[in-house]
Amino acid sequence: MTVGMDQADRHGHQPKGHSMQSASPRGRREKGAVPKISKGDFAPKDTENSPAVVSIESFEYTPAYFARWKVSASDWMLLLVISMAAVVVRCYKLSNPANVVFDEVHFGKFAGKYLNSTYFFDLHPPLAKMMFAAVGRLAGYDGVFDFKSIGLDYIAANVPYVAMRLMPALLGAATVPATYATVRACGYAMDTAALAALLVCVENGLVTQSRLILLDSPLVFFTVLTLLCWSMFWTVQDRPFSRVWWAWLLATGLTMGCAASCKWVAFFLIPTIGLSTLHDLWDKIADQSLSPARWSMHFGARAIALICMPVAVYIGWFYVHFAVLSTTGGDAAALSPEFQVTLDGAKQMVTDRDVYYGSEIRMRSTNARSGFLHSHLHPWQHDKGSGQQQVTIYSYADANNVWVVEPAYNRTVDTSQGLVPVRNGDVLRLRHKTTGRFLHSHDKRPAMSNDKNKFELSGYGFANFSGDSNDNFRVDILEGDPDIQGSATELQSIYSRFRLVHTNLHCMVFNSRKKLPKWAFEQIEVNCMRNCLPRMSTWHVEHAFHPNTTAGAPVRKASYRPLGMLGKIWEYNKLMADSNQNLIGDHPFAARPQHWPWLRRGTAYWGGPGRLIYQLGNPLIWWGSLAALAVFATVRMVLFLLDKRRIRLQLGGQRNQYISGAGFFALAWTCHYVPFFLMGRELFTHHYFPALWMAIIVMAFTVDLVTCRLPRLLRSAVYVAVAAAVLHAFHTFSYITYARTWTKDACLRAKWLPTWDLDCEHAIGGLKGTVPPVAEPVLVDSKPENGVDQAVPKAADQVSNDPKYVQP
């Protein structure tokens, strides 16, 4: 940058023309005080604040540190060297190991689904997975290899895995020069920018994650690119609404949309960029040189680039996703029927529209997408239960899902004038066609809950027994299709949405979405719940048939209406949100956020004789970045308190630059780290990677601050010492980064903390060569045959409760 650190004397002197001192209103400067400085003192009309100004005082305006960066020949040379080094570090022995590693079982398989146009569900957005699929197609991958389990041999199956791993490796390498450019855009000198790039280059955790078919490397790449574009945008604030100004602003929105299209962690860019934008617009309100019309133009430009652009990009990638995945697949069972009928090969449901007394019906849980009301000849076996016949939810349509509509206990229906339709408010019973038992509820707790407002549902009845009043349920139609006459007053297949209310207990038939034990075939629990919300107690009839329909007489039919593209995107994202929220398990390498910054432990990815991959960061970088954040917080607080005492410390002339640059990236780190404490889902150390990159930037800025008053030779020595230390740590842990062969003694020496659960028995001299416990792939059971119950497939609503399903 031409203004700022390059023009400032490295011993702390301010560049000429940018002194932060000025005369007081009394004609002389008060000791330790700095008077208010107007924007006109520094810049022409429309010059903006830095994006990182987080100072308490609104007059701390620092355009000097975000002036335009003119890339010099030395910058280009250093960028070339940095890029080459990053490629070597990321791509070294990329083919090792030649086996499926960790969550490659998921994302490699998904790439094959794209190539075969077969629908699948994943709880992450599609962009990164489509990038893997595109690279696989270019490399000749046919999508047949199923990535079924960790350790499968790529070479034997002729999978172009090196090419597929090369894509994230190159994206990871690209974050290194992007880091250099970001630091330079913030006004820092080449040595500080080079140090930051080196820290990112040799961070073992980032290297490990970028060498495998995983989503985090694209996520970090687009996150870094977003903040680079945002920083560059602030270097052209003296040229508002120019082409270059628009280019960087729109590029920020574009890359932010791409980041969010890889993983939802990138949504934390919204508060990061949003708070910076709000601060900027707030300052503009106070700028009397800006007319209201001019301010409105600034607001509109940012709304278009930072709201409309990311949303359009996010939706656009989903358009591509659904255009490619056009054929139905096993995961389609997790979708609504309206969604399923848009897929090629899906069954087109056409059924009798009207439901009468005597109709045989199949009821589907409307909002949960987890299946049909179901029963079978197996008793409840839990201690709290009645021992009566199980009633569950089952994902496949079979004979045990069919129920016959009958009048309420001790009531009859006059059918002398023809079939009698079921109307809103009718009290009726449902008889299970296969076993003859009635849907029943009573004062017994269900299998998966002790809540006093929840009651067991069962199938009850026996020979020569006509039932009792606990078989009675009232039909409450919540809504009908506005285009179908009578669907809100009479029960109609597909078009009527209703609840079944037990007339004695006043509870509703409720889908708990909890997976039952093996004695219930791991199907989904359904119970009767009082005071429940409609979402999980809403049902509709998917299939209806009355055996006494007059032969040849016209019968009104019903069918599902296919969702439009926006409807599919909305439903899919709701399904992703539900799956993320309910992803609770006991994975052996899960880690909570309070353990991430100090690197309490890593994650085992793969193990073989003499080698293993254990995702563990470079500890000196993790601890150094955490310390840098603590230093910034301390310095900021001290400066705030001293300012209240009218004592104005300049930090060796670097006050504004440090507060602006480190403040912004500390804010970004906070936005990308603190929200994880609010999440109950299962988390892993690699969720910290975007925040780690931001902490590394703060670390580089802090090293610059600490050394800014040192003689140039001593400052250089400090930089070299920091570089040497992190390089030594990188080499020490490179064995578990690259799956290099090492000895058990070397492994034990690498355990700097007792909580690092490296499995040193995989090293030379150890006893075992088995794969360490890591995430298992999602298994979807085959469709049942002959109506025999099988284990429920892990659709999205149930997968989240399976501790074996881990897609971090």
mmCIF file of C-alpha atoms in Angstrom, residues 87-301:
data_model
loop_
_atom_site.group_PDB
_atom_site.id
_atom_site.type_symbol
_atom_site.label_atom_id
_atom_site.label_comp_id
_atom_site.label_asym_id
_atom_site.label_seq_id
_atom_site.Cartn_x
_atom_site.Cartn_y
_atom_site.Cartn_z
ATOM 1 C CA VAL A 87 1.376 -25.526 -3.978
ATOM 2 C CA VAL A 88 4.321 -27.692 -2.914
ATOM 3 C CA VAL A 89 3.131 -27.859 0.694
ATOM 4 C CA ARG A 90 -0.470 -28.708 -0.253
ATOM 5 C CA CYS A 91 0.320 -31.151 -3.052
ATOM 6 C CA TYR A 92 3.267 -33.057 -1.588
ATOM 7 C CA LYS A 93 2.518 -36.808 -1.792
ATOM 8 C CA LEU A 94 -1.119 -36.050 -2.552
ATOM 9 C CA SER A 95 -1.656 -39.666 -3.571
ATOM 10 C CA ASN A 96 -0.804 -40.864 -0.081
ATOM 11 C CA PRO A 97 -2.745 -42.740 1.163
ATOM 12 C CA ALA A 98 -4.439 -44.385 -1.789
ATOM 13 C CA ASN A 99 -7.444 -45.215 0.358
ATOM 14 C CA VAL A 100 -10.757 -43.625 1.298
ATOM 15 C CA VAL A 101 -10.096 -41.269 4.234
ATOM 16 C CA PHE A 102 -12.582 -39.965 6.814
ATOM 17 C CA ASP A 103 -15.554 -38.145 5.238
ATOM 18 C CA GLU A 104 -14.413 -38.919 1.723
ATOM 19 C CA VAL A 105 -16.929 -41.733 2.213
ATOM 20 C CA HIS A 106 -19.644 -39.075 1.965
ATOM 21 C CA PHE A 107 -18.370 -36.439 -0.420
ATOM 22 C CA GLY A 108 -16.695 -38.786 -2.867
ATOM 23 C CA LYS A 109 -19.919 -40.769 -3.043
ATOM 24 C CA PHE A 110 -21.923 -37.591 -3.596
ATOM 25 C CA ALA A 111 -19.667 -36.667 -6.519
ATOM 26 C CA GLY A 112 -20.603 -39.987 -8.106
ATOM 27 C CA LYS A 113 -24.296 -39.263 -7.546
ATOM 28 C CA TYR A 114 -23.921 -36.033 -9.505
ATOM 29 C CA LEU A 115 -22.237 -37.836 -12.359
ATOM 30 C CA ASN A 116 -25.067 -40.373 -12.460
ATOM 31 C CA SER A 117 -27.792 -37.725 -11.953
ATOM 32 C CA THR A 118 -29.113 -39.691 -8.973
ATOM 33 C CA TYR A 119 -30.814 -37.686 -6.254
ATOM 34 C CA PHE A 120 -29.283 -37.693 -2.758
ATOM 35 C CA PHE A 121 -29.696 -35.628 0.383
ATOM 36 C CA ASP A 122 -26.879 -33.938 2.253
ATOM 37 C CA LEU A 123 -27.052 -31.410 5.065
ATOM 38 C CA HIS A 124 -24.615 -29.057 3.295
ATOM 39 C CA PRO A 125 -25.243 -26.785 0.280
ATOM 40 C CA PRO A 126 -24.159 -28.145 -3.106
ATOM 41 C CA LEU A 127 -21.360 -25.994 -4.565
ATOM 42 C CA ALA A 128 -18.281 -27.741 -3.139
ATOM 43 C CA LYS A 129 -19.706 -31.178 -3.921
ATOM 44 C CA MET A 130 -20.469 -30.142 -7.489
ATOM 45 C CA MET A 131 -16.900 -28.885 -7.848
ATOM 46 C CA PHE A 132 -15.635 -32.342 -6.854
ATOM 47 C CA ALA A 133 -18.031 -33.916 -9.349
ATOM 48 C CA ALA A 134 -16.848 -31.615 -12.137
ATOM 49 C CA VAL A 135 -13.202 -32.431 -11.476
ATOM 50 C CA GLY A 136 -14.048 -36.130 -11.314
ATOM 51 C CA ARG A 137 -15.785 -35.954 -14.671
ATOM 52 C CA LEU A 138 -12.813 -34.183 -16.264
ATOM 53 C CA ALA A 139 -10.478 -36.814 -14.798
ATOM 54 C CA GLY A 140 -12.546 -39.700 -16.150
ATOM 55 C CA TYR A 141 -14.408 -40.784 -13.000
ATOM 56 C CA ASP A 142 -17.541 -42.728 -13.961
ATOM 57 C CA GLY A 143 -19.324 -42.369 -10.613
ATOM 58 C CA VAL A 144 -19.573 -46.129 -10.045
ATOM 59 C CA PHE A 145 -17.186 -46.459 -7.085
ATOM 60 C CA ASP A 146 -19.373 -46.156 -3.984
ATOM 61 C CA PHE A 147 -16.855 -44.897 -1.354
ATOM 62 C CA LYS A 148 -18.676 -47.288 0.949
ATOM 63 C CA SER A 149 -16.191 -47.395 3.793
ATOM 64 C CA ILE A 150 -12.935 -45.897 5.012
ATOM 65 C CA GLY A 151 -9.875 -47.767 3.776
ATOM 66 C CA LEU A 152 -11.202 -48.898 0.379
ATOM 67 C CA ASP A 153 -8.479 -48.975 -2.269
ATOM 68 C CA TYR A 154 -8.736 -46.243 -4.902
ATOM 69 C CA ILE A 155 -6.128 -47.715 -7.248
ATOM 70 C CA ALA A 156 -7.767 -51.121 -7.487
ATOM 71 C CA ALA A 157 -11.058 -49.424 -8.411
ATOM 72 C CA ASN A 158 -9.357 -47.092 -10.911
ATOM 73 C CA VAL A 159 -10.722 -43.949 -9.224
ATOM 74 C CA PRO A 160 -8.993 -40.658 -10.218
ATOM 75 C CA TYR A 161 -8.732 -39.689 -6.573
ATOM 76 C CA VAL A 162 -5.540 -37.657 -6.998
ATOM 77 C CA ALA A 163 -7.284 -35.307 -9.423
ATOM 78 C CA MET A 164 -10.249 -35.001 -7.075
ATOM 79 C CA ARG A 165 -7.931 -34.227 -4.157
ATOM 80 C CA LEU A 166 -5.977 -31.780 -6.298
ATOM 81 C CA MET A 167 -8.913 -29.367 -6.471
ATOM 82 C CA PRO A 168 -9.134 -28.678 -2.704
ATOM 83 C CA ALA A 169 -5.336 -28.717 -2.501
ATOM 84 C CA LEU A 170 -5.058 -25.929 -5.073
ATOM 85 C CA LEU A 171 -7.827 -23.961 -3.369
ATOM 86 C CA GLY A 172 -5.964 -24.359 -0.095
ATOM 87 C CA ALA A 173 -2.774 -23.189 -1.768
ATOM 88 C CA ALA A 174 -4.606 -20.164 -3.191
ATOM 89 C CA THR A 175 -5.523 -18.995 0.319
ATOM 90 C CA VAL A 176 -1.824 -18.342 0.976
ATOM 91 C CA PRO A 177 -1.248 -15.581 -1.630
ATOM 92 C CA ALA A 178 -4.762 -14.332 -0.830
ATOM 93 C CA THR A 179 -3.642 -13.917 2.762
ATOM 94 C CA TYR A 180 -0.639 -11.900 1.618
ATOM 95 C CA ALA A 181 -2.853 -9.661 -0.508
ATOM 96 C CA THR A 182 -5.340 -9.157 2.334
ATOM 97 C CA VAL A 183 -2.651 -8.002 4.746
ATOM 98 C CA ARG A 184 -1.165 -5.680 2.132
ATOM 99 C CA ALA A 185 -4.617 -4.256 1.412
ATOM 100 C CA CYS A 186 -4.861 -3.386 5.099
ATOM 101 C CA GLY A 187 -1.771 -1.216 4.724
ATOM 102 C CA TYR A 188 0.915 -3.459 6.210
ATOM 103 C CA ALA A 189 4.405 -3.904 4.841
ATOM 104 C CA MET A 190 5.601 -6.872 2.823
ATOM 105 C CA ASP A 191 7.363 -8.566 5.751
ATOM 106 C CA THR A 192 4.152 -8.690 7.818
ATOM 107 C CA ALA A 193 2.143 -9.879 4.819
ATOM 108 C CA ALA A 194 4.742 -12.572 4.090
ATOM 109 C CA LEU A 195 4.658 -13.691 7.732
ATOM 110 C CA ALA A 196 0.872 -14.029 7.655
ATOM 111 C CA ALA A 197 1.085 -16.011 4.407
ATOM 112 C CA LEU A 198 3.721 -18.311 5.904
ATOM 113 C CA LEU A 199 1.553 -18.972 8.971
ATOM 114 C CA VAL A 200 -1.354 -20.009 6.738
ATOM 115 C CA CYS A 201 0.940 -22.039 4.486
ATOM 116 C CA VAL A 202 2.367 -24.228 7.267
ATOM 117 C CA GLU A 203 -0.745 -24.584 9.430
ATOM 118 C CA ASN A 204 -0.966 -28.372 9.647
ATOM 119 C CA GLY A 205 -4.709 -28.521 10.182
ATOM 120 C CA LEU A 206 -5.462 -26.428 7.107
ATOM 121 C CA VAL A 207 -2.970 -28.491 5.093
ATOM 122 C CA THR A 208 -4.544 -31.780 6.194
ATOM 123 C CA GLN A 209 -8.066 -30.625 5.407
ATOM 124 C CA SER A 210 -7.116 -29.292 1.966
ATOM 125 C CA ARG A 211 -5.518 -32.568 0.811
ATOM 126 C CA LEU A 212 -8.686 -34.659 0.959
ATOM 127 C CA ILE A 213 -12.083 -34.770 -0.719
ATOM 128 C CA LEU A 214 -13.690 -32.625 1.979
ATOM 129 C CA LEU A 215 -15.737 -29.424 1.922
ATOM 130 C CA ASP A 216 -13.673 -27.267 4.254
ATOM 131 C CA SER A 217 -10.988 -26.244 1.758
ATOM 132 C CA PRO A 218 -13.519 -24.665 -0.666
ATOM 133 C CA LEU A 219 -15.257 -23.083 2.332
ATOM 134 C CA VAL A 220 -12.064 -21.490 3.667
ATOM 135 C CA PHE A 221 -11.015 -20.434 0.152
ATOM 136 C CA PHE A 222 -14.236 -18.537 -0.557
ATOM 137 C CA THR A 223 -14.277 -17.092 2.961
ATOM 138 C CA VAL A 224 -10.736 -15.747 2.535
ATOM 139 C CA LEU A 225 -11.597 -14.452 -0.927
ATOM 140 C CA THR A 226 -14.629 -12.623 0.481
ATOM 141 C CA LEU A 227 -12.585 -10.778 3.086
ATOM 142 C CA LEU A 228 -9.850 -10.050 0.545
ATOM 143 C CA CYS A 229 -12.395 -8.462 -1.800
ATOM 144 C CA TRP A 230 -13.898 -6.522 1.103
ATOM 145 C CA SER A 231 -10.476 -5.208 2.114
ATOM 146 C CA MET A 232 -9.708 -4.246 -1.488
ATOM 147 C CA PHE A 233 -13.062 -2.495 -1.674
ATOM 148 C CA TRP A 234 -11.936 -0.248 1.158
ATOM 149 C CA THR A 235 -8.789 0.733 -0.716
ATOM 150 C CA VAL A 236 -10.821 2.464 -3.443
ATOM 151 C CA GLN A 237 -13.070 4.585 -1.256
ATOM 152 C CA ASP A 238 -11.809 7.767 -2.863
ATOM 153 C CA ARG A 239 -13.471 6.582 -6.111
ATOM 154 C CA PRO A 240 -17.071 5.761 -5.133
ATOM 155 C CA PHE A 241 -19.267 4.271 -7.862
ATOM 156 C CA SER A 242 -16.318 3.870 -10.208
ATOM 157 C CA ARG A 243 -15.835 0.594 -12.083
ATOM 158 C CA VAL A 244 -13.163 -0.659 -9.721
ATOM 159 C CA TRP A 245 -15.294 0.335 -6.733
ATOM 160 C CA TRP A 246 -18.248 -1.633 -8.097
ATOM 161 C CA ALA A 247 -15.999 -4.541 -9.078
ATOM 162 C CA TRP A 248 -14.683 -5.113 -5.565
ATOM 163 C CA LEU A 249 -18.091 -4.569 -3.962
ATOM 164 C CA LEU A 250 -19.837 -7.025 -6.289
ATOM 165 C CA ALA A 251 -16.952 -9.491 -5.961
ATOM 166 C CA THR A 252 -17.491 -9.441 -2.205
ATOM 167 C CA GLY A 253 -21.128 -10.425 -2.650
ATOM 168 C CA LEU A 254 -20.278 -13.053 -5.269
ATOM 169 C CA THR A 255 -17.662 -14.802 -3.159
ATOM 170 C CA MET A 256 -19.830 -14.558 -0.047
ATOM 171 C CA GLY A 257 -22.611 -16.344 -1.937
ATOM 172 C CA CYS A 258 -20.171 -19.030 -3.078
ATOM 173 C CA ALA A 259 -18.889 -19.518 0.466
ATOM 174 C CA ALA A 260 -22.439 -19.932 1.790
ATOM 175 C CA SER A 261 -23.092 -22.403 -1.045
ATOM 176 C CA CYS A 262 -20.311 -24.655 0.302
ATOM 177 C CA LYS A 263 -21.214 -24.821 3.999
ATOM 178 C CA TRP A 264 -23.535 -22.833 6.223
ATOM 179 C CA VAL A 265 -20.614 -21.830 8.442
ATOM 180 C CA ALA A 266 -20.056 -19.098 5.852
ATOM 181 C CA PHE A 267 -23.285 -17.434 6.962
ATOM 182 C CA PHE A 268 -21.174 -15.928 9.726
ATOM 183 C CA LEU A 269 -19.787 -13.645 7.026
ATOM 184 C CA ILE A 270 -23.155 -11.874 7.132
ATOM 185 C CA PRO A 271 -22.626 -10.272 10.568
ATOM 186 C CA THR A 272 -18.949 -9.726 9.770
ATOM 187 C CA ILE A 273 -19.585 -7.749 6.589
ATOM 188 C CA GLY A 274 -22.899 -6.443 7.860
ATOM 189 C CA LEU A 275 -21.517 -4.776 10.994
ATOM 190 C CA SER A 276 -18.733 -3.197 8.975
ATOM 191 C CA THR A 277 -21.275 -1.884 6.475
ATOM 192 C CA LEU A 278 -23.577 -0.527 9.169
ATOM 193 C CA HIS A 279 -20.651 1.295 10.772
ATOM 194 C CA ASP A 280 -19.754 2.802 7.416
ATOM 195 C CA LEU A 281 -23.322 3.916 6.624
ATOM 196 C CA TRP A 282 -23.726 5.322 10.119
ATOM 197 C CA ASP A 283 -20.626 7.461 9.624
ATOM 198 C CA LYS A 284 -22.010 8.663 6.312
ATOM 199 C CA ILE A 285 -25.174 9.904 7.997
ATOM 200 C CA ALA A 286 -22.998 12.264 10.041
ATOM 201 C CA ASP A 287 -21.046 13.404 6.987
ATOM 202 C CA GLN A 288 -22.614 16.706 6.024
ATOM 203 C CA SER A 289 -20.747 16.645 2.719
ATOM 204 C CA LEU A 290 -23.013 13.814 1.581
ATOM 205 C CA SER A 291 -26.517 14.692 0.417
ATOM 206 C CA PRO A 292 -29.413 12.357 1.352
ATOM 207 C CA ALA A 293 -29.612 11.265 -2.270
ATOM 208 C CA ARG A 294 -25.909 10.417 -2.312
ATOM 209 C CA TRP A 295 -26.256 8.481 0.960
ATOM 210 C CA SER A 296 -29.203 6.571 -0.526
ATOM 211 C CA MET A 297 -27.036 5.603 -3.477
ATOM 212 C CA HIS A 298 -24.415 4.199 -1.100
ATOM 213 C CA PHE A 299 -27.100 2.268 0.760
ATOM 214 C CA GLY A 300 -28.627 0.901 -2.441
ATOM 215 C CA ALA A 301 -25.281 -0.169 -3.860
#
